Amino acid sequence: MSVRFIHTADLHLGSLLQTVGATSDRLQTQLQEATYTAFERVIDLALAESVDFLLVAGDLYDQKSRSVRANEFIAEQFRRLEAADIPVYVIYGNHDPVAGSTRYVDLPDNVYEFDHQEADSVAYPDEDAPTARLWGQSYGTERESRPLYESYTPTDGRIPHIGLLHTGLTPDADRYVPCSPAELGARDDISYWALGHLHQTCQYREDPPIVQAGIPQGRHVGEPGVGGCVLVEIEPVGDPELEFVPTSPIVWQTAEISLASTEDGVTTLDDIEALVAKHVGSLTETGPVDAVDHSIPVRDGDWRPDGYVCRWELTGRGPAHEMLAADEEALDRLETRLRESFTDRDPFIWTESVVDVTGPPLPDVDELRGQDIVVDEFFALRDDLETDPEMRATLRDEVGEIWEAVDDPEDTSADTLALTDEKFDELVERAERRVLDELVRRRS
Amino acid sequence: MRLFDLQLDDFGCFRNAQMRDIDDGLVVVGGPQRAGKTTFMQVVRQLGWGIKRDDSLPPPADEYRLYAQFANDDERHMLNLDGYATPEATPLDGSPKRSIEEIFGSISRLQYEQLFTISLAELQRLPPGIEDSADLSEVLLGGAYGDIADVPAMESDFADRAYDIGRTYGKPTKRSELRDPMDTIQDGLELRKQAKAQVDEHREKSNELAALEETIGKLEAERDALAQEQQRLSVVATEFDDIRRYQELRRSLDEADVEESRAFPANGLERASRLNDDYSDVCARLQEATEVFTSVTDATDVDQQRRAVLDRQNRIEQAHENISGWKERLNQIEDAREDVKSTRASIENRIAALHPDCEGARAEVKQVDTDLVRSTQVADAVSAFETATERVETTNATLENKRDQLEAAEETVAELESEDSSRETRSVVRNFAVVAASAILGGGGLSIAGYPYVGLGVSLVLFVIGLVSASRKLTAATTGDSPLQHAKGHVNSLETEVAGLERELAEHEETRDDAAAELADIRETLGFPADVSPAGVESFYDEVVALSSELTGLEQDETGLADKQAALADELRDVAKTVSSVESFDWNDDDRLDTAQSLFAAIRSASEAAGRAERLDAVQVERRSLEADIRSLLDEWDGIDLLDADDPQTETVTARLQAFIDAGEQATAVLEDVDEKETRQTRLRNRFETQAITDAFAPIREEDDETWLDALERVADAYVDQEAVEAQRELVDAERDAIIDTLETKQKERIDLQRELSRLASDDDLIDARETITEGQQELQRLGEAYAVNRIAEALTETLHERFIEEVAGSLIEEAGEVFQRITTEYTGITHTEELDDLRFKALRNGKPPHASQELSRATAEQLFLAIRIARIRQLDVTLPLVLDDSMANFDPDHGARMLQTVDELSKTHQVFLLTCHPEQVALAAEHAQVSQYWCLDNGRFEGPHEHADIVLELLTGDGVFEDLGGTIRQ
């Protein structure tokens, strides 16, 4: 007998989209309600599909944003499932550990909360005639270095066993249940690994499926793309069927707008706005689903969000750089104009920010290779930098104390900046570009 | 390049000071303190770049003026600088025009200052006077540094930007740009902390609300309990009398035998009462009827009399009803009698009027057998006679006329004569004969058949027809086209007509005669007098027939009248017989109808008697019926003795009936109490159909099965009277009002708490916090990235700089090390730190660790920096004048001598000005170097050139020589 369920995680209810300056009540409401709307859509899906149960693989709440409303909302949504006789199985993660005082409202009886003391299992629908068994263990605190999954010890091979685990899937870290897909994949007694913590939906292995559900609604520009949940059907025999169902009313995007010199030239804010408008047209035409390569089949390829929140990254060399550099308020004005221009579209486009990484209108840097000993020396330096860990480590020391080296951006506090390897690489690249730009500018 | 002529004006102490014919090589300028040596050096520094606008030079009184002539290779140029003008080189002696840049090369002002114009003071403070992007590296690296001259500036720009953002350590210190967003974040975090605290506050307020709800609940319970008590008291107050009445009835009924009362036939009471009334009434009426009946009869036995009357009552009543009929019949008989009498007289008069012979002949008339002749026959005969008579007369007249016409026609024919007239006449005659024969045969036939007059008439008619026919035949026969024939035809025709008329006349006459004969027969047959004319026969006949008939009718009427009188008399006799048995009446058969009126009166009297008897009887029947009903009624209840079956005593009946009524009324009263009790009970119970009342009494029920009414009674029993209830109500009202006031206060508190909870449940504060944090984070991210990028860029440029320097500065350091070794003899070389922004050199010695410059003695350190400068100067492509302003003042003679040797070597390629106030330095130079010229400088004035050092030494030693040479200087 097959079981059909929805796998979701990292709802972070209570946390809000990191946007500022909404220009209308309607937009502000849409932005503020996005995480709630996404969760409600998950519940709607469960009801519409009449699934057997719902899995929440951690971070249902966000203890950084303890909220009465979030608690009441969760209880209300779970009561909808209770009315349809659909149970919910929940483990708590690093953002809503059991020791945290996140939970405020008692959840309805159809919600089974896995304890943090030790691994536990529960049969669906009951112990008398189980058709599946759920395994799970919640976080006690914000850190969980124990290999919780090792305590998932199924014995009955006749029914599927589903493991709920909140993990960063990093074997060498010690915070979020260190393990690797290979370690989990070696567990042939688990039919499906329902993971949480990483905010991008991803299927790491097919047999057994190891799936990060992703976040139903991204909250900032670091969580781009379509959020959703995974609809799973496990047959006693045969491969499980997985389907990604979009739920996020808002989609975050970072779009690169090249202001590189063209025949027409980009010299004014109007020109930049026109380029952004062109990109907006392309964005709304293509749709967010097609724009991403999903590891799990997407239910509705034509799915459209209610709106996009975009960071416009202005790049390229050209006169626009001088224009933007000469006017300290130009970016702010551009940001305001872009917000006003695209808010009323359907789907709406909200400008989260405009980032200027343009460069001056300089000759092609490659033309200077072999012609300028300093430039050549810089290229040599850059090459060395790529291969010299010590040199990179030295540069890491330069970024400032405001940065905190972390593996996971979520590990930083609100008043520090997360310095992941990726971020550091980006900073170095930008610095290299700045130096090169300056060298070229000064030597041309 | 070398200066060979220099003129200064308005530079500090220099007023139009001149040095002319300055030689190449080493030029020693000696002068005491404040003589102007350093100013001189500053002036030299301005040559290639113009007067610097800073405070390194004393301000001019009017305007700086600088005039110089110099040689560069084989070319000579002049340079004039007035004020802050840009220097320009003017060629002299046909030299080509050169720009200042060409003359000074790519060396910068700073490099020149730091490398070629070296003061002791500046040697002491390394890096010396670095401005902006320049630094010692630039100075030291010279041309090589030119390739990366901008790199330090870039590095500095990056560093400055990073510093502005995050100061040295990239953290939000007080003045860093990171501070604002960090403050914003902290504000947001504080807001979030408060917003998160809302959850706890919400919980706290929820608990408060729960406690308040409990208090309100209690108060509401008390209020409701009091409301229920109010409700109970209200009900008790309203129903107090009813409750008491109910209780009274209940007690009363407890003592009564309700079952017995129920057993009493309740429906019989009314019936008994009615019967009682009816019985009294019937008894009274019976008495009255009896009295009435007996009052008009003499009979001693009234009952017998009554029965007798009643036995005949039907007949009497029938007779009474028939009285009007009989009277009518009596009247009819009287009328009929008068009619007969009148009719008889009339008939007799008409008979007398019929014929004189008929007077008194009533019997005869009556005996005429009119049946022998039918009236139609008489009428026909009379009619036939009259018709025939009339026809005869008419035919006669016509015949006469025709005869006259014939005669006239025959005369005409005679005149015309005709032979044929006989033949035609025969034919006419034959025809006429046939017709006549037919008439005779027809009329005779009829006569034979018994109708002689008819037969005569027919014969005559046929005859006439035959004549007419013959006449027509004749006329036709004589008709011809000739007048004779025509006349003859006319005669024939007339003849025929005449013949016909004659036959017709005969026939009519015969008919008339036949009719007359028939009338005579009729007269005879009927016995009519013979003198009755044929025309009178019919009227006579009719009158006789009528009289005969009337006589017959009269006789019938007389008979009928007699019969009627007899029948009526018979009826009245029978009635009289009946009546006479009741009333005093004698019937007279002889004069039956004359006593009818008396009979009728007797009948009416008998009828009235019968009515009285009947009424009496009816009342008696009614009484008996009532007694039967009473008996039946009494049978329905066992509580009373039955009546006798027959003729009970009226008193007994009345007494028992009254007893029944009394018992019934008592039972009714009991049952009415029962009904009233039940009604009141029901009404009281119905009060509990109102939910509010039920709710009000529910709490005081002692048991669940206690009735609402019992509960109500129990509440009512607690009070003496209604006033006591009202008094309690007032107390409860007051108590409840007080609780309601308290409750309202609590409810307002609850509303406030709920509002507070609603606010606390809102995400608004969290949203504000999130937005504040996000706003700060975005700015922090932007600035943090900018800081990091600038710092990394700074580090990259620094590394680039170092790498480049490492490559290009190696020879300089090596050469400087050689110079340094030569000067010091104890050090083997020089090395330097990597940090160019804090460039530090170290002296190398064999077998010993390097000595940082600050670890060296002052003189050695100055020797080190001089060695570096000399090495760098040697590497430069340009040869510019070198100024050493007491740079070796701290050297001991040995080191000074070796330094001067090195300077002396340099002076082979560079013009070197050795400025000093120390005579031993002059002497040392004179001893260890090939000094080209000696110049004195004092108080802004130059004196020289001299080939020997004596003058200078004298100036510096203060032995007055200088004073003696003052005139020369002044030139």
PDB file of C-alpha atoms in Angstrom, chain A residues 37-235:
ATOM      1  CA  THR A  37       0.874  32.506   2.311  1.00  0.00           C
ATOM      2  CA  ALA A  38       3.464  29.950   1.257  1.00  0.00           C
ATOM      3  CA  PHE A  39       2.723  27.806   4.289  1.00  0.00           C
ATOM      4  CA  GLU A  40      -0.986  28.115   3.702  1.00  0.00           C
ATOM      5  CA  ARG A  41      -0.410  26.914   0.164  1.00  0.00           C
ATOM      6  CA  VAL A  42       1.408  23.877   1.497  1.00  0.00           C
ATOM      7  CA  ILE A  43      -1.619  23.120   3.644  1.00  0.00           C
ATOM      8  CA  ASP A  44      -3.946  23.793   0.712  1.00  0.00           C
ATOM      9  CA  LEU A  45      -1.950  21.345  -1.348  1.00  0.00           C
ATOM     10  CA  ALA A  46      -2.140  18.700   1.364  1.00  0.00           C
ATOM     11  CA  LEU A  47      -5.899  19.076   1.481  1.00  0.00           C
ATOM     12  CA  ALA A  48      -6.329  19.197  -2.266  1.00  0.00           C
ATOM     13  CA  GLU A  49      -4.191  16.116  -2.770  1.00  0.00           C
ATOM     14  CA  SER A  50      -5.670  14.350   0.236  1.00  0.00           C
ATOM     15  CA  VAL A  51      -2.227  13.233   1.234  1.00  0.00           C
ATOM     16  CA  ASP A  52      -1.699  10.724   3.983  1.00  0.00           C
ATOM     17  CA  PHE A  53       0.410  13.080   6.080  1.00  0.00           C
ATOM     18  CA  LEU A  54       2.600  16.137   6.137  1.00  0.00           C
ATOM     19  CA  LEU A  55       6.275  16.156   7.124  1.00  0.00           C
ATOM     20  CA  VAL A  56       8.029  19.227   8.509  1.00  0.00           C
ATOM     21  CA  ALA A  57      11.767  18.632   8.612  1.00  0.00           C
ATOM     22  CA  GLY A  58      12.712  21.379  11.034  1.00  0.00           C
ATOM     23  CA  ASP A  59      12.671  25.136  11.382  1.00  0.00           C
ATOM     24  CA  LEU A  60       8.945  25.399  11.438  1.00  0.00           C
ATOM     25  CA  TYR A  61       9.366  28.512  13.549  1.00  0.00           C
ATOM     26  CA  ASP A  62      12.116  31.072  13.725  1.00  0.00           C
ATOM     27  CA  GLN A  63      13.143  31.823  17.244  1.00  0.00           C
ATOM     28  CA  LYS A  64      14.690  35.054  16.105  1.00  0.00           C
ATOM     29  CA  SER A  65      11.235  36.187  15.239  1.00  0.00           C
ATOM     30  CA  ARG A  66       9.076  34.805  17.984  1.00  0.00           C
ATOM     31  CA  SER A  67       5.597  35.772  17.083  1.00  0.00           C
ATOM     32  CA  VAL A  68       2.218  35.194  18.605  1.00  0.00           C
ATOM     33  CA  ARG A  69       0.702  35.422  15.202  1.00  0.00           C
ATOM     34  CA  ALA A  70       3.061  32.813  13.768  1.00  0.00           C
ATOM     35  CA  ASN A  71       2.172  30.414  16.541  1.00  0.00           C
ATOM     36  CA  GLU A  72      -1.512  30.942  16.151  1.00  0.00           C
ATOM     37  CA  PHE A  73      -1.255  30.733  12.397  1.00  0.00           C
ATOM     38  CA  ILE A  74       0.569  27.424  12.535  1.00  0.00           C
ATOM     39  CA  ALA A  75      -1.967  25.988  14.921  1.00  0.00           C
ATOM     40  CA  GLU A  76      -4.785  27.234  12.745  1.00  0.00           C
ATOM     41  CA  GLN A  77      -3.313  25.685   9.607  1.00  0.00           C
ATOM     42  CA  PHE A  78      -2.654  22.382  11.342  1.00  0.00           C
ATOM     43  CA  ARG A  79      -6.219  22.391  12.586  1.00  0.00           C
ATOM     44  CA  ARG A  80      -7.317  22.503   8.956  1.00  0.00           C
ATOM     45  CA  LEU A  81      -5.412  19.293   8.426  1.00  0.00           C
ATOM     46  CA  GLU A  82      -6.835  17.873  11.614  1.00  0.00           C
ATOM     47  CA  ALA A  83     -10.308  18.479  10.259  1.00  0.00           C
ATOM     48  CA  ALA A  84      -9.334  16.423   7.219  1.00  0.00           C
ATOM     49  CA  ASP A  85      -7.780  13.728   9.394  1.00  0.00           C
ATOM     50  CA  ILE A  86      -4.304  14.381   8.038  1.00  0.00           C
ATOM     51  CA  PRO A  87      -1.526  13.960  10.611  1.00  0.00           C
ATOM     52  CA  VAL A  88       1.564  16.139  10.733  1.00  0.00           C
ATOM     53  CA  TYR A  89       4.994  14.905  11.789  1.00  0.00           C
ATOM     54  CA  VAL A  90       7.383  17.588  12.942  1.00  0.00           C
ATOM     55  CA  ILE A  91      11.000  17.704  13.941  1.00  0.00           C
ATOM     56  CA  TYR A  92      12.485  20.948  15.211  1.00  0.00           C
ATOM     57  CA  GLY A  93      15.708  22.369  13.869  1.00  0.00           C
ATOM     58  CA  ASN A  94      18.321  24.890  14.794  1.00  0.00           C
ATOM     59  CA  HIS A  95      15.929  27.805  14.410  1.00  0.00           C
ATOM     60  CA  ASP A  96      13.264  26.335  16.631  1.00  0.00           C
ATOM     61  CA  PRO A  97      15.078  23.990  18.985  1.00  0.00           C
ATOM     62  CA  VAL A  98      13.058  22.415  21.701  1.00  0.00           C
ATOM     63  CA  ALA A  99      15.022  24.277  24.341  1.00  0.00           C
ATOM     64  CA  GLY A 100      14.156  27.561  22.688  1.00  0.00           C
ATOM     65  CA  SER A 101      11.020  29.290  23.763  1.00  0.00           C
ATOM     66  CA  THR A 102       9.682  29.410  20.270  1.00  0.00           C
ATOM     67  CA  ARG A 103       6.435  27.566  20.673  1.00  0.00           C
ATOM     68  CA  TYR A 104       3.735  29.399  22.395  1.00  0.00           C
ATOM     69  CA  VAL A 105       0.480  27.881  21.276  1.00  0.00           C
ATOM     70  CA  ASP A 106      -0.352  24.231  21.750  1.00  0.00           C
ATOM     71  CA  LEU A 107      -0.619  22.439  18.461  1.00  0.00           C
ATOM     72  CA  PRO A 108      -3.668  20.302  17.673  1.00  0.00           C
ATOM     73  CA  ASP A 109      -3.708  16.601  18.346  1.00  0.00           C
ATOM     74  CA  ASN A 110      -2.945  15.618  14.758  1.00  0.00           C
ATOM     75  CA  VAL A 111       0.585  16.987  15.140  1.00  0.00           C
ATOM     76  CA  TYR A 112       3.270  14.578  16.281  1.00  0.00           C
ATOM     77  CA  GLU A 113       6.365  16.400  17.568  1.00  0.00           C
ATOM     78  CA  PHE A 114       9.525  14.342  17.727  1.00  0.00           C
ATOM     79  CA  ASP A 115      11.428  14.734  20.940  1.00  0.00           C
ATOM     80  CA  HIS A 116      14.999  15.985  21.122  1.00  0.00           C
ATOM     81  CA  GLN A 117      16.227  13.592  23.811  1.00  0.00           C
ATOM     82  CA  GLU A 118      16.388  10.559  21.624  1.00  0.00           C
ATOM     83  CA  ALA A 119      15.302   9.317  18.247  1.00  0.00           C
ATOM     84  CA  ASP A 120      11.763   8.150  18.051  1.00  0.00           C
ATOM     85  CA  SER A 121       9.486   6.520  15.524  1.00  0.00           C
ATOM     86  CA  VAL A 122       5.787   6.591  14.957  1.00  0.00           C
ATOM     87  CA  ALA A 123       3.657   4.424  12.731  1.00  0.00           C
ATOM     88  CA  TYR A 124       1.235   5.746  10.214  1.00  0.00           C
ATOM     89  CA  PRO A 125      -1.703   5.534  10.503  1.00  0.00           C
ATOM     90  CA  ASP A 126      -1.323   3.558  13.717  1.00  0.00           C
ATOM     91  CA  GLU A 127       0.673   0.818  15.305  1.00  0.00           C
ATOM     92  CA  ASP A 128      -1.981  -1.799  14.646  1.00  0.00           C
ATOM     93  CA  ALA A 129      -1.911  -1.553  10.884  1.00  0.00           C
ATOM     94  CA  PRO A 130       1.004   0.613   9.867  1.00  0.00           C
ATOM     95  CA  THR A 131       1.583   1.481   6.240  1.00  0.00           C
ATOM     96  CA  ALA A 132       4.634   3.577   6.954  1.00  0.00           C
ATOM     97  CA  ARG A 133       6.864   4.488   9.849  1.00  0.00           C
ATOM     98  CA  LEU A 134       8.332   7.924  10.482  1.00  0.00           C
ATOM     99  CA  TRP A 135      11.673   8.406  12.234  1.00  0.00           C
ATOM    100  CA  GLY A 136      12.867  11.635  13.652  1.00  0.00           C
ATOM    101  CA  GLN A 137      14.594  13.594  16.354  1.00  0.00           C
ATOM    102  CA  SER A 138      14.415  17.273  17.077  1.00  0.00           C
ATOM    103  CA  TYR A 139      17.208  19.666  17.965  1.00  0.00           C
ATOM    104  CA  GLY A 140      17.554  20.359  21.640  1.00  0.00           C
ATOM    105  CA  THR A 141      19.534  23.529  21.096  1.00  0.00           C
ATOM    106  CA  GLU A 142      20.717  25.577  18.187  1.00  0.00           C
ATOM    107  CA  ARG A 143      23.535  23.163  17.604  1.00  0.00           C
ATOM    108  CA  GLU A 144      23.280  19.488  17.092  1.00  0.00           C
ATOM    109  CA  SER A 145      26.503  17.608  16.493  1.00  0.00           C
ATOM    110  CA  ARG A 146      25.165  14.143  17.197  1.00  0.00           C
ATOM    111  CA  PRO A 147      24.613  11.785  14.268  1.00  0.00           C
ATOM    112  CA  LEU A 148      20.936  11.564  15.023  1.00  0.00           C
ATOM    113  CA  TYR A 149      20.189   9.470  11.972  1.00  0.00           C
ATOM    114  CA  GLU A 150      22.218   6.581  13.381  1.00  0.00           C
ATOM    115  CA  SER A 151      19.482   6.066  15.910  1.00  0.00           C
ATOM    116  CA  TYR A 152      16.920   5.510  13.164  1.00  0.00           C
ATOM    117  CA  THR A 153      16.824   1.727  13.279  1.00  0.00           C
ATOM    118  CA  PRO A 154      13.952   0.264  11.286  1.00  0.00           C
ATOM    119  CA  THR A 155      13.325  -3.442  11.669  1.00  0.00           C
ATOM    120  CA  ASP A 156      10.171  -3.991   9.693  1.00  0.00           C
ATOM    121  CA  GLY A 157      11.088  -4.181   6.035  1.00  0.00           C
ATOM    122  CA  ARG A 158       7.534  -4.587   4.831  1.00  0.00           C
ATOM    123  CA  ILE A 159       6.626  -0.935   5.086  1.00  0.00           C
ATOM    124  CA  PRO A 160       8.449   2.191   3.980  1.00  0.00           C
ATOM    125  CA  HIS A 161      10.501   3.996   6.593  1.00  0.00           C
ATOM    126  CA  ILE A 162      10.882   7.720   6.294  1.00  0.00           C
ATOM    127  CA  GLY A 163      13.656   9.555   8.067  1.00  0.00           C
ATOM    128  CA  LEU A 164      13.242  13.178   9.065  1.00  0.00           C
ATOM    129  CA  LEU A 165      16.512  14.969   9.597  1.00  0.00           C
ATOM    130  CA  HIS A 166      17.546  18.584   9.903  1.00  0.00           C
ATOM    131  CA  THR A 167      21.051  18.662   8.549  1.00  0.00           C
ATOM    132  CA  GLY A 168      23.425  20.823   6.594  1.00  0.00           C
ATOM    133  CA  LEU A 169      24.784  17.703   4.873  1.00  0.00           C
ATOM    134  CA  THR A 170      28.322  18.753   5.721  1.00  0.00           C
ATOM    135  CA  PRO A 171      30.242  15.893   7.260  1.00  0.00           C
ATOM    136  CA  ASP A 172      33.073  18.009   8.591  1.00  0.00           C
ATOM    137  CA  ALA A 173      30.931  20.605  10.360  1.00  0.00           C
ATOM    138  CA  ASP A 174      29.772  20.111  13.874  1.00  0.00           C
ATOM    139  CA  ARG A 175      26.691  22.217  14.051  1.00  0.00           C
ATOM    140  CA  TYR A 176      23.876  20.702  12.070  1.00  0.00           C
ATOM    141  CA  VAL A 177      24.073  16.930  12.312  1.00  0.00           C
ATOM    142  CA  PRO A 178      27.234  16.364  10.338  1.00  0.00           C
ATOM    143  CA  CYS A 179      26.728  13.776   7.659  1.00  0.00           C
ATOM    144  CA  SER A 180      27.047  13.341   3.969  1.00  0.00           C
ATOM    145  CA  PRO A 181      24.631  12.178   1.309  1.00  0.00           C
ATOM    146  CA  ALA A 182      26.769   9.090   0.979  1.00  0.00           C
ATOM    147  CA  GLU A 183      26.315   8.204   4.617  1.00  0.00           C
ATOM    148  CA  LEU A 184      22.594   8.620   4.404  1.00  0.00           C
ATOM    149  CA  GLY A 185      22.474   6.834   1.080  1.00  0.00           C
ATOM    150  CA  ALA A 186      24.148   3.847   2.633  1.00  0.00           C
ATOM    151  CA  ARG A 187      21.121   3.347   4.811  1.00  0.00           C
ATOM    152  CA  ASP A 188      19.077   1.011   2.650  1.00  0.00           C
ATOM    153  CA  ASP A 189      16.556   0.528   5.430  1.00  0.00           C
ATOM    154  CA  ILE A 190      15.285   4.075   4.977  1.00  0.00           C
ATOM    155  CA  SER A 191      12.954   4.548   2.040  1.00  0.00           C
ATOM    156  CA  TYR A 192      13.071   8.314   1.953  1.00  0.00           C
ATOM    157  CA  TRP A 193      15.201  10.913   3.665  1.00  0.00           C
ATOM    158  CA  ALA A 194      13.138  13.998   4.355  1.00  0.00           C
ATOM    159  CA  LEU A 195      15.743  16.634   5.071  1.00  0.00           C
ATOM    160  CA  GLY A 196      15.610  20.220   6.130  1.00  0.00           C
ATOM    161  CA  HIS A 197      18.006  23.081   6.818  1.00  0.00           C
ATOM    162  CA  LEU A 198      19.315  23.888   3.367  1.00  0.00           C
ATOM    163  CA  HIS A 199      17.037  26.338   1.671  1.00  0.00           C
ATOM    164  CA  GLN A 200      17.430  25.156  -1.879  1.00  0.00           C
ATOM    165  CA  THR A 201      15.309  22.239  -2.974  1.00  0.00           C
ATOM    166  CA  CYS A 202      17.583  19.432  -4.024  1.00  0.00           C
ATOM    167  CA  GLN A 203      17.515  15.695  -4.481  1.00  0.00           C
ATOM    168  CA  TYR A 204      20.968  14.373  -3.683  1.00  0.00           C
ATOM    169  CA  ARG A 205      20.379  10.744  -4.418  1.00  0.00           C
ATOM    170  CA  GLU A 206      17.666   8.693  -5.989  1.00  0.00           C
ATOM    171  CA  ASP A 207      17.954   5.416  -4.146  1.00  0.00           C
ATOM    172  CA  PRO A 208      16.949   6.068  -1.498  1.00  0.00           C
ATOM    173  CA  PRO A 209      15.784   9.589  -2.250  1.00  0.00           C
ATOM    174  CA  ILE A 210      17.681  12.108  -0.154  1.00  0.00           C
ATOM    175  CA  VAL A 211      15.809  15.339  -0.497  1.00  0.00           C
ATOM    176  CA  GLN A 212      16.175  18.783   0.924  1.00  0.00           C
ATOM    177  CA  ALA A 213      12.713  20.274   0.653  1.00  0.00           C
ATOM    178  CA  GLY A 214      14.002  23.806   0.407  1.00  0.00           C
ATOM    179  CA  ILE A 215      12.261  26.808   1.781  1.00  0.00           C
ATOM    180  CA  PRO A 216       8.647  27.396   0.762  1.00  0.00           C
ATOM    181  CA  GLN A 217       9.311  31.099   0.560  1.00  0.00           C
ATOM    182  CA  GLY A 218      12.697  32.766   0.275  1.00  0.00           C
ATOM    183  CA  ARG A 219      13.128  35.640   2.680  1.00  0.00           C
ATOM    184  CA  HIS A 220      16.022  37.535   1.233  1.00  0.00           C
ATOM    185  CA  VAL A 221      18.114  37.855  -1.823  1.00  0.00           C
ATOM    186  CA  GLY A 222      20.327  35.064  -0.578  1.00  0.00           C
ATOM    187  CA  GLU A 223      17.402  32.675  -1.004  1.00  0.00           C
ATOM    188  CA  PRO A 224      16.599  33.185  -4.660  1.00  0.00           C
ATOM    189  CA  GLY A 225      14.301  31.286  -6.939  1.00  0.00           C
ATOM    190  CA  VAL A 226      11.051  29.459  -6.501  1.00  0.00           C
ATOM    191  CA  GLY A 227      10.246  28.124  -3.063  1.00  0.00           C
ATOM    192  CA  GLY A 228       8.048  25.137  -2.637  1.00  0.00           C
ATOM    193  CA  CYS A 229       7.560  21.723  -1.183  1.00  0.00           C
ATOM    194  CA  VAL A 230       7.890  18.158  -2.380  1.00  0.00           C
ATOM    195  CA  LEU A 231       4.953  15.881  -3.028  1.00  0.00           C
ATOM    196  CA  VAL A 232       6.066  12.279  -2.566  1.00  0.00           C
ATOM    197  CA  GLU A 233       4.426   8.958  -3.255  1.00  0.00           C
ATOM    198  CA  ILE A 234       6.189   5.817  -2.107  1.00  0.00           C
ATOM    199  CA  GLU A 235       5.031   2.494  -3.415  1.00  0.00           C
TER     200      GLU A 235
END
